[in-house]
PDB file of C-alpha atoms in Angstrom:
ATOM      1  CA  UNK A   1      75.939  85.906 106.891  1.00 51.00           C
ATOM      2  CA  UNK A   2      75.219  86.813 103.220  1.00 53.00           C
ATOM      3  CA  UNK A   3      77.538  89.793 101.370  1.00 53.00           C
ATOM      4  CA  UNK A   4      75.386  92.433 100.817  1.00 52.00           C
ATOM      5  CA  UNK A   5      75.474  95.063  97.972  1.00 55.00           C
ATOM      6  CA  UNK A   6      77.538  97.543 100.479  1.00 53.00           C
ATOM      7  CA  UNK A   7      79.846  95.033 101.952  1.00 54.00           C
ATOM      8  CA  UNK A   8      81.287  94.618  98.365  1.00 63.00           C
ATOM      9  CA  UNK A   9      81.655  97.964  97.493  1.00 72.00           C
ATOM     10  CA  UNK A  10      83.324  98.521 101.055  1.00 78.00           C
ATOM     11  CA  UNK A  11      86.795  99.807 100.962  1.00 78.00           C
ATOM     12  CA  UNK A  12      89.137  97.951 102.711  1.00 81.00           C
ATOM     13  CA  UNK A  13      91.568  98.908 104.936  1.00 82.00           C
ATOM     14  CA  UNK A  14      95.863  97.645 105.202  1.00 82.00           C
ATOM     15  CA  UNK A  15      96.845  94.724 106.578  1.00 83.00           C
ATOM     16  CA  UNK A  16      99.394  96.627 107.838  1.00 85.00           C
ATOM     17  CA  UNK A  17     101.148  99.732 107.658  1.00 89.00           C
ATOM     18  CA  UNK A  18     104.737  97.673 106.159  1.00 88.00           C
ATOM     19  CA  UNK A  19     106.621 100.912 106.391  1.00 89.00           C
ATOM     20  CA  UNK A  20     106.288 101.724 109.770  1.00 90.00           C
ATOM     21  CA  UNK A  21     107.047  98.262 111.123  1.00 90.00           C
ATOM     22  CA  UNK A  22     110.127  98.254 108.741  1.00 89.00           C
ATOM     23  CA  UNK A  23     111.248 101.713 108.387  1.00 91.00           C
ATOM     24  CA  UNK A  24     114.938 100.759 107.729  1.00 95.00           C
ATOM     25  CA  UNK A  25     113.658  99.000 104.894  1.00 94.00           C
ATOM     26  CA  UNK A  26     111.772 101.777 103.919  1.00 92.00           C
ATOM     27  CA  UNK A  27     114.429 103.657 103.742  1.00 95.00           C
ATOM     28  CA  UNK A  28     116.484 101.385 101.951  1.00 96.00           C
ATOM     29  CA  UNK A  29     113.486 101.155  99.063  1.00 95.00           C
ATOM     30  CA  UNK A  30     113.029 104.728  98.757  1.00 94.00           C
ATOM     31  CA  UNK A  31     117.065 105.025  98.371  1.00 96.00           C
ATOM     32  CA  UNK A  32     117.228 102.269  95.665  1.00 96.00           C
ATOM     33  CA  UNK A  33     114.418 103.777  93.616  1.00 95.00           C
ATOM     34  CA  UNK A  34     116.072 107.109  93.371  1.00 96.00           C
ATOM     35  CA  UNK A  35     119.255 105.018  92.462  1.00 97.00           C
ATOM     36  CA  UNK A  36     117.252 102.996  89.577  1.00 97.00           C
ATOM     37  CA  UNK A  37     115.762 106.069  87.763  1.00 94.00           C
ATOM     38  CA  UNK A  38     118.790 108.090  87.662  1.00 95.00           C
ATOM     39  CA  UNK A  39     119.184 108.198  83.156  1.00 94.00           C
ATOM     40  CA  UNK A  40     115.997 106.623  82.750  1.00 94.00           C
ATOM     41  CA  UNK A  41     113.192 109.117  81.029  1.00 93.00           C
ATOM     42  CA  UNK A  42     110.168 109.754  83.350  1.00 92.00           C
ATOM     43  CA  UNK A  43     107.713 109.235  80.903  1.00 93.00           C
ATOM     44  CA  UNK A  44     109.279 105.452  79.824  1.00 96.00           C
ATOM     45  CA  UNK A  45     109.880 104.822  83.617  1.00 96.00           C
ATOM     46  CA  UNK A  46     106.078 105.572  84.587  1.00 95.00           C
ATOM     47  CA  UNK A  47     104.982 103.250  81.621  1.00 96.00           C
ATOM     48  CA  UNK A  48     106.962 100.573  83.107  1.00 97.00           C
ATOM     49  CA  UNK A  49     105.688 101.133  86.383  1.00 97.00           C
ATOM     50  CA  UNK A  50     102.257 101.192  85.426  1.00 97.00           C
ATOM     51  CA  UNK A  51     102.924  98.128  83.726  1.00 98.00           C
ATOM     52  CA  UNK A  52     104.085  95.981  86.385  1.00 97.00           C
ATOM     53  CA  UNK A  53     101.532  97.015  88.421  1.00 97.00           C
ATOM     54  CA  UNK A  54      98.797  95.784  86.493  1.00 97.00           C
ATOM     55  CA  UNK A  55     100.551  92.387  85.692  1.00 96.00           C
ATOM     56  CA  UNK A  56     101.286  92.026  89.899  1.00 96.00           C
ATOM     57  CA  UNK A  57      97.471  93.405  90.439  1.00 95.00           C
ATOM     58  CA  UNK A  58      99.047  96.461  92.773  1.00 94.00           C
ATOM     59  CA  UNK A  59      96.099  98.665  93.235  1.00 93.00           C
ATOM     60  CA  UNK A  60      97.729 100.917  95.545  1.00 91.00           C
ATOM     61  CA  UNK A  61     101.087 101.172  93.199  1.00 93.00           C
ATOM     62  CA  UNK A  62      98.234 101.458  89.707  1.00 95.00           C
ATOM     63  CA  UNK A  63      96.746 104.566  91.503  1.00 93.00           C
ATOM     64  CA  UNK A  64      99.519 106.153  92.209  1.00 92.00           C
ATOM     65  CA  UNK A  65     101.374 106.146  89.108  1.00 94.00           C
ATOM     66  CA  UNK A  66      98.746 106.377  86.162  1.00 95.00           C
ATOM     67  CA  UNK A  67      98.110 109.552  88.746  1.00 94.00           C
ATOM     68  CA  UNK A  68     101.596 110.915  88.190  1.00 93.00           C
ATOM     69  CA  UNK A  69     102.283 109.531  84.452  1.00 94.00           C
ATOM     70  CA  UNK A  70      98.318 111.940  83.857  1.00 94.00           C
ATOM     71  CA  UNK A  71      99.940 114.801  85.731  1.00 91.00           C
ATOM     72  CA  UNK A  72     103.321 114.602  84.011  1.00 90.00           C
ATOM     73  CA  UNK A  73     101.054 115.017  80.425  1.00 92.00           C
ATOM     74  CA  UNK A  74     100.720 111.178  79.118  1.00 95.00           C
ATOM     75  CA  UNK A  75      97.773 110.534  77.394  1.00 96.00           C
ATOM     76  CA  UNK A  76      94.683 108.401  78.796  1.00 96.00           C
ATOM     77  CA  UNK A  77      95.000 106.064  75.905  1.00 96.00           C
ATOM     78  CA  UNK A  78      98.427 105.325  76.094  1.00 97.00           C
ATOM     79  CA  UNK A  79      97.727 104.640  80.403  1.00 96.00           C
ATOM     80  CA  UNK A  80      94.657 102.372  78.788  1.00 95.00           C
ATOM     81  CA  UNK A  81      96.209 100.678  76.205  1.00 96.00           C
ATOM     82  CA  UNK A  82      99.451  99.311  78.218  1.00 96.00           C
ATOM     83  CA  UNK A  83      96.739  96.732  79.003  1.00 95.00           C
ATOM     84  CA  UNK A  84      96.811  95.128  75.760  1.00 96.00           C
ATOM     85  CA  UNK A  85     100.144  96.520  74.195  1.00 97.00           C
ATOM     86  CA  UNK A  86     100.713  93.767  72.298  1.00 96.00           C
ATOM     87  CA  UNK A  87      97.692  94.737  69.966  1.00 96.00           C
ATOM     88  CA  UNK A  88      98.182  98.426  70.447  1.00 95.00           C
ATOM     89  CA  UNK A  89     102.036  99.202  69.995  1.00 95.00           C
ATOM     90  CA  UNK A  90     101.331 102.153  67.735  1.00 96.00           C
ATOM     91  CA  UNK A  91     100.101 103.875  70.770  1.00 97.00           C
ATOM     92  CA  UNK A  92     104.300 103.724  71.381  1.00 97.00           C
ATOM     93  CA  UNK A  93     107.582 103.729  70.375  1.00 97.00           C
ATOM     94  CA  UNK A  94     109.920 101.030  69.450  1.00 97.00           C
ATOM     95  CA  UNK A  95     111.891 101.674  72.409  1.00 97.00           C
ATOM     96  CA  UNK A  96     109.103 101.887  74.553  1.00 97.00           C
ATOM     97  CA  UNK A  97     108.161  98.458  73.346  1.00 98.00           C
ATOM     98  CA  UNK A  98     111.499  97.100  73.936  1.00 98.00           C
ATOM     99  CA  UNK A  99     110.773  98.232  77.363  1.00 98.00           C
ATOM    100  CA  UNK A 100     107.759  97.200  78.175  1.00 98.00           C
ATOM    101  CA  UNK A 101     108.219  93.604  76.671  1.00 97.00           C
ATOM    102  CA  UNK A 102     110.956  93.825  78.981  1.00 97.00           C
ATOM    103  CA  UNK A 103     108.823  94.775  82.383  1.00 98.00           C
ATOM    104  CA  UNK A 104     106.455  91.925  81.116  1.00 97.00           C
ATOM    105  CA  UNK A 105     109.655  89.220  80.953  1.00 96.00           C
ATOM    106  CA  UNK A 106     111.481  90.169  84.388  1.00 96.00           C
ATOM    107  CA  UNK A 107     107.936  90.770  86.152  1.00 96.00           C
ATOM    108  CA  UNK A 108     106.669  87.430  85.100  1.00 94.00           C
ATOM    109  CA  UNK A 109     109.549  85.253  84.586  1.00 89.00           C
ATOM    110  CA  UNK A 110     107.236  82.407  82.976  1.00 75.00           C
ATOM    111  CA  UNK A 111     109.959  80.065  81.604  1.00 73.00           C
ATOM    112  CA  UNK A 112     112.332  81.260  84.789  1.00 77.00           C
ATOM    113  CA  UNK A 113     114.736  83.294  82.384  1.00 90.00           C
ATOM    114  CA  UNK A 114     113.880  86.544  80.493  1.00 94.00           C
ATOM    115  CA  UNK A 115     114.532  85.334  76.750  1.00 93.00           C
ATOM    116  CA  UNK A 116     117.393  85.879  74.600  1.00 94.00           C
ATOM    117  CA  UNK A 117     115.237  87.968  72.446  1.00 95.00           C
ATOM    118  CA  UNK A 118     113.527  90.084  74.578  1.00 96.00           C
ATOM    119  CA  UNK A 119     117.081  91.153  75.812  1.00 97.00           C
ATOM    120  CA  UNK A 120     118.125  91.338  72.475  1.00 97.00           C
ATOM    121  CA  UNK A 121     115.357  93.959  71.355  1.00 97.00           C
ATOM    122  CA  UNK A 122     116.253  95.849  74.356  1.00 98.00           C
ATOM    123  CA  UNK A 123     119.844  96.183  73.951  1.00 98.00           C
ATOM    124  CA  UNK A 124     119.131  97.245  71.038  1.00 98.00           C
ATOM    125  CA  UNK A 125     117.308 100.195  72.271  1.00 97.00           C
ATOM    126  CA  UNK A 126     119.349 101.129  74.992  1.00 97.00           C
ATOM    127  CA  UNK A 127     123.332 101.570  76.118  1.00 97.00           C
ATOM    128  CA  UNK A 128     124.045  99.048  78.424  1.00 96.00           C
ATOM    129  CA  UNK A 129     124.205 101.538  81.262  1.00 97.00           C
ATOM    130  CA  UNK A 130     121.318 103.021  80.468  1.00 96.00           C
ATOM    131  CA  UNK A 131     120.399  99.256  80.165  1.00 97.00           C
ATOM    132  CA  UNK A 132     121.161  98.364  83.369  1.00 98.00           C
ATOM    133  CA  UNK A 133     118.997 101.809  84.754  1.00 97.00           C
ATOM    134  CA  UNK A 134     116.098 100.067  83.304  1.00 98.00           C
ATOM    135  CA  UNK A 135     116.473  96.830  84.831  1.00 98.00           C
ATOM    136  CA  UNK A 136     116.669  97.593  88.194  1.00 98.00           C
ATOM    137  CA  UNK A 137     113.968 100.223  87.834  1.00 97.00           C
ATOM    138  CA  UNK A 138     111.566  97.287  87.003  1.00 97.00           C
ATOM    139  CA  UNK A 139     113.445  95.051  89.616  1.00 97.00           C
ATOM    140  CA  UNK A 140     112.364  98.143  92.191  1.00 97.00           C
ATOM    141  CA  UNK A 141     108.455  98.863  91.045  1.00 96.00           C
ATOM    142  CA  UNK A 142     108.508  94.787  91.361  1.00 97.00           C
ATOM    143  CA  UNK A 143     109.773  94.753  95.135  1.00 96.00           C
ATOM    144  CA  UNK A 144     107.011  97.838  95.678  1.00 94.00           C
ATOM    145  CA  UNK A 145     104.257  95.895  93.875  1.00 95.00           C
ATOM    146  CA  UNK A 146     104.890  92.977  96.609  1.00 95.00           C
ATOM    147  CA  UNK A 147     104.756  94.795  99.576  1.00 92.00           C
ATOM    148  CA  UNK A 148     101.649  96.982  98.536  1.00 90.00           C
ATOM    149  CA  UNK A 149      99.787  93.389  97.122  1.00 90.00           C
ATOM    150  CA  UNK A 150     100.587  91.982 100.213  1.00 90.00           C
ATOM    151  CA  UNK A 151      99.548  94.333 102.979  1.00 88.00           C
ATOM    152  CA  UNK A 152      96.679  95.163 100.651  1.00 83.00           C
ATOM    153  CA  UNK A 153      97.867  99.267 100.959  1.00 79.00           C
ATOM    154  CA  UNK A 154      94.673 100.876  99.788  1.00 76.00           C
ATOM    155  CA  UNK A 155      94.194 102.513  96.257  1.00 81.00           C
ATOM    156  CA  UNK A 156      92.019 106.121  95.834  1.00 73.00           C
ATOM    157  CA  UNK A 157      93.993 108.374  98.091  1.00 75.00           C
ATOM    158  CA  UNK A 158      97.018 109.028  96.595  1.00 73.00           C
ATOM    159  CA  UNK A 159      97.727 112.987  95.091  1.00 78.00           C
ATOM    160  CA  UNK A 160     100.369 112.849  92.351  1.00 77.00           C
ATOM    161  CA  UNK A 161     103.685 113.784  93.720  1.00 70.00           C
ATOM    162  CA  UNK A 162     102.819 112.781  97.129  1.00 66.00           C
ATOM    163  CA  UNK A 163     105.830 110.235  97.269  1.00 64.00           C
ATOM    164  CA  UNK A 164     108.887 110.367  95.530  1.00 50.00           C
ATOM    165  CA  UNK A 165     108.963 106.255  94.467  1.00 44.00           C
TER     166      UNK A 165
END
């Protein structure tokens, strides 16, 4: 039977709903995320997130937090731009640069090893506690991007603040 015009521009619905089948792992995620931004500024951790979400594709996880980074005050272009930071880092700070190179190199692990200087740039930026912070932050928007690309969880509903990850 041939798509038409309204079956593409239907919304689909979940897979599944992955938290209530697994609600000790829930749990678990929500409790690790609080861990990982403890020191870390919210405006450099919702760039990050925002970031690994577009490089794992994670509609539902891209709604939700260019929806919170807007209502916390960043700008459209910087949300935009993230896209193509490599041509646009004086939308940003060095440090946020040194981040987000660093969400590219642990989200995509192309070579199987985040490079020597990638770390390097980032250490440079940051203690190594603060360091550390950072790393599992993008370890934990990494594990949420999976389980939202994977149960297909549904972009366009989310209200900033609605969940605490």
């Amino acid at each position: 039977m041939p798509e038409t015009e309204n079956d593409l521009n239907h919304e689909h619905g979940p897979r599944m709903q992955w938290a209530e089948h697994a609600p000790g792992v829930y749990k678990a995620m929500v409790k690790l995320d609080a861990a990982a931004r403890q020191g870390i500024d919210p405006t450099l951790l919702e760039l990050v997130k925002i970031r690994a979400s577009q490089l794992n594709h994670c509609a539902f996880c891209l709604d939700m937090h260019t929806k919170d980074a807007l209502a916390a005050g960043e700008s459209v272009d910087r949300i935009i731009q993230l896209g193509a930071w490599e041509e646009s880092q004086h939308f940003y700070t060095a440090r946020e640069i040194a981040a987000i190179e660093l969400t590219d190199a642990v989200t995509v692990l192309t070579d199987g090893f985040v490079p020597d200087e990638v770390y390097e740039r980032a250490a440079k930026h940051f203690e190594e506690a603060e360091l550390a912070q950072l790393i599992a932050a993008i370890a934990v928007i990494n594990a949420w991007n999976r389980f939202g690309v994977t149960t297909r969880m549904v972009p366009g509903h989310y209200t900033p603040g609605q969940y605490h990850h």
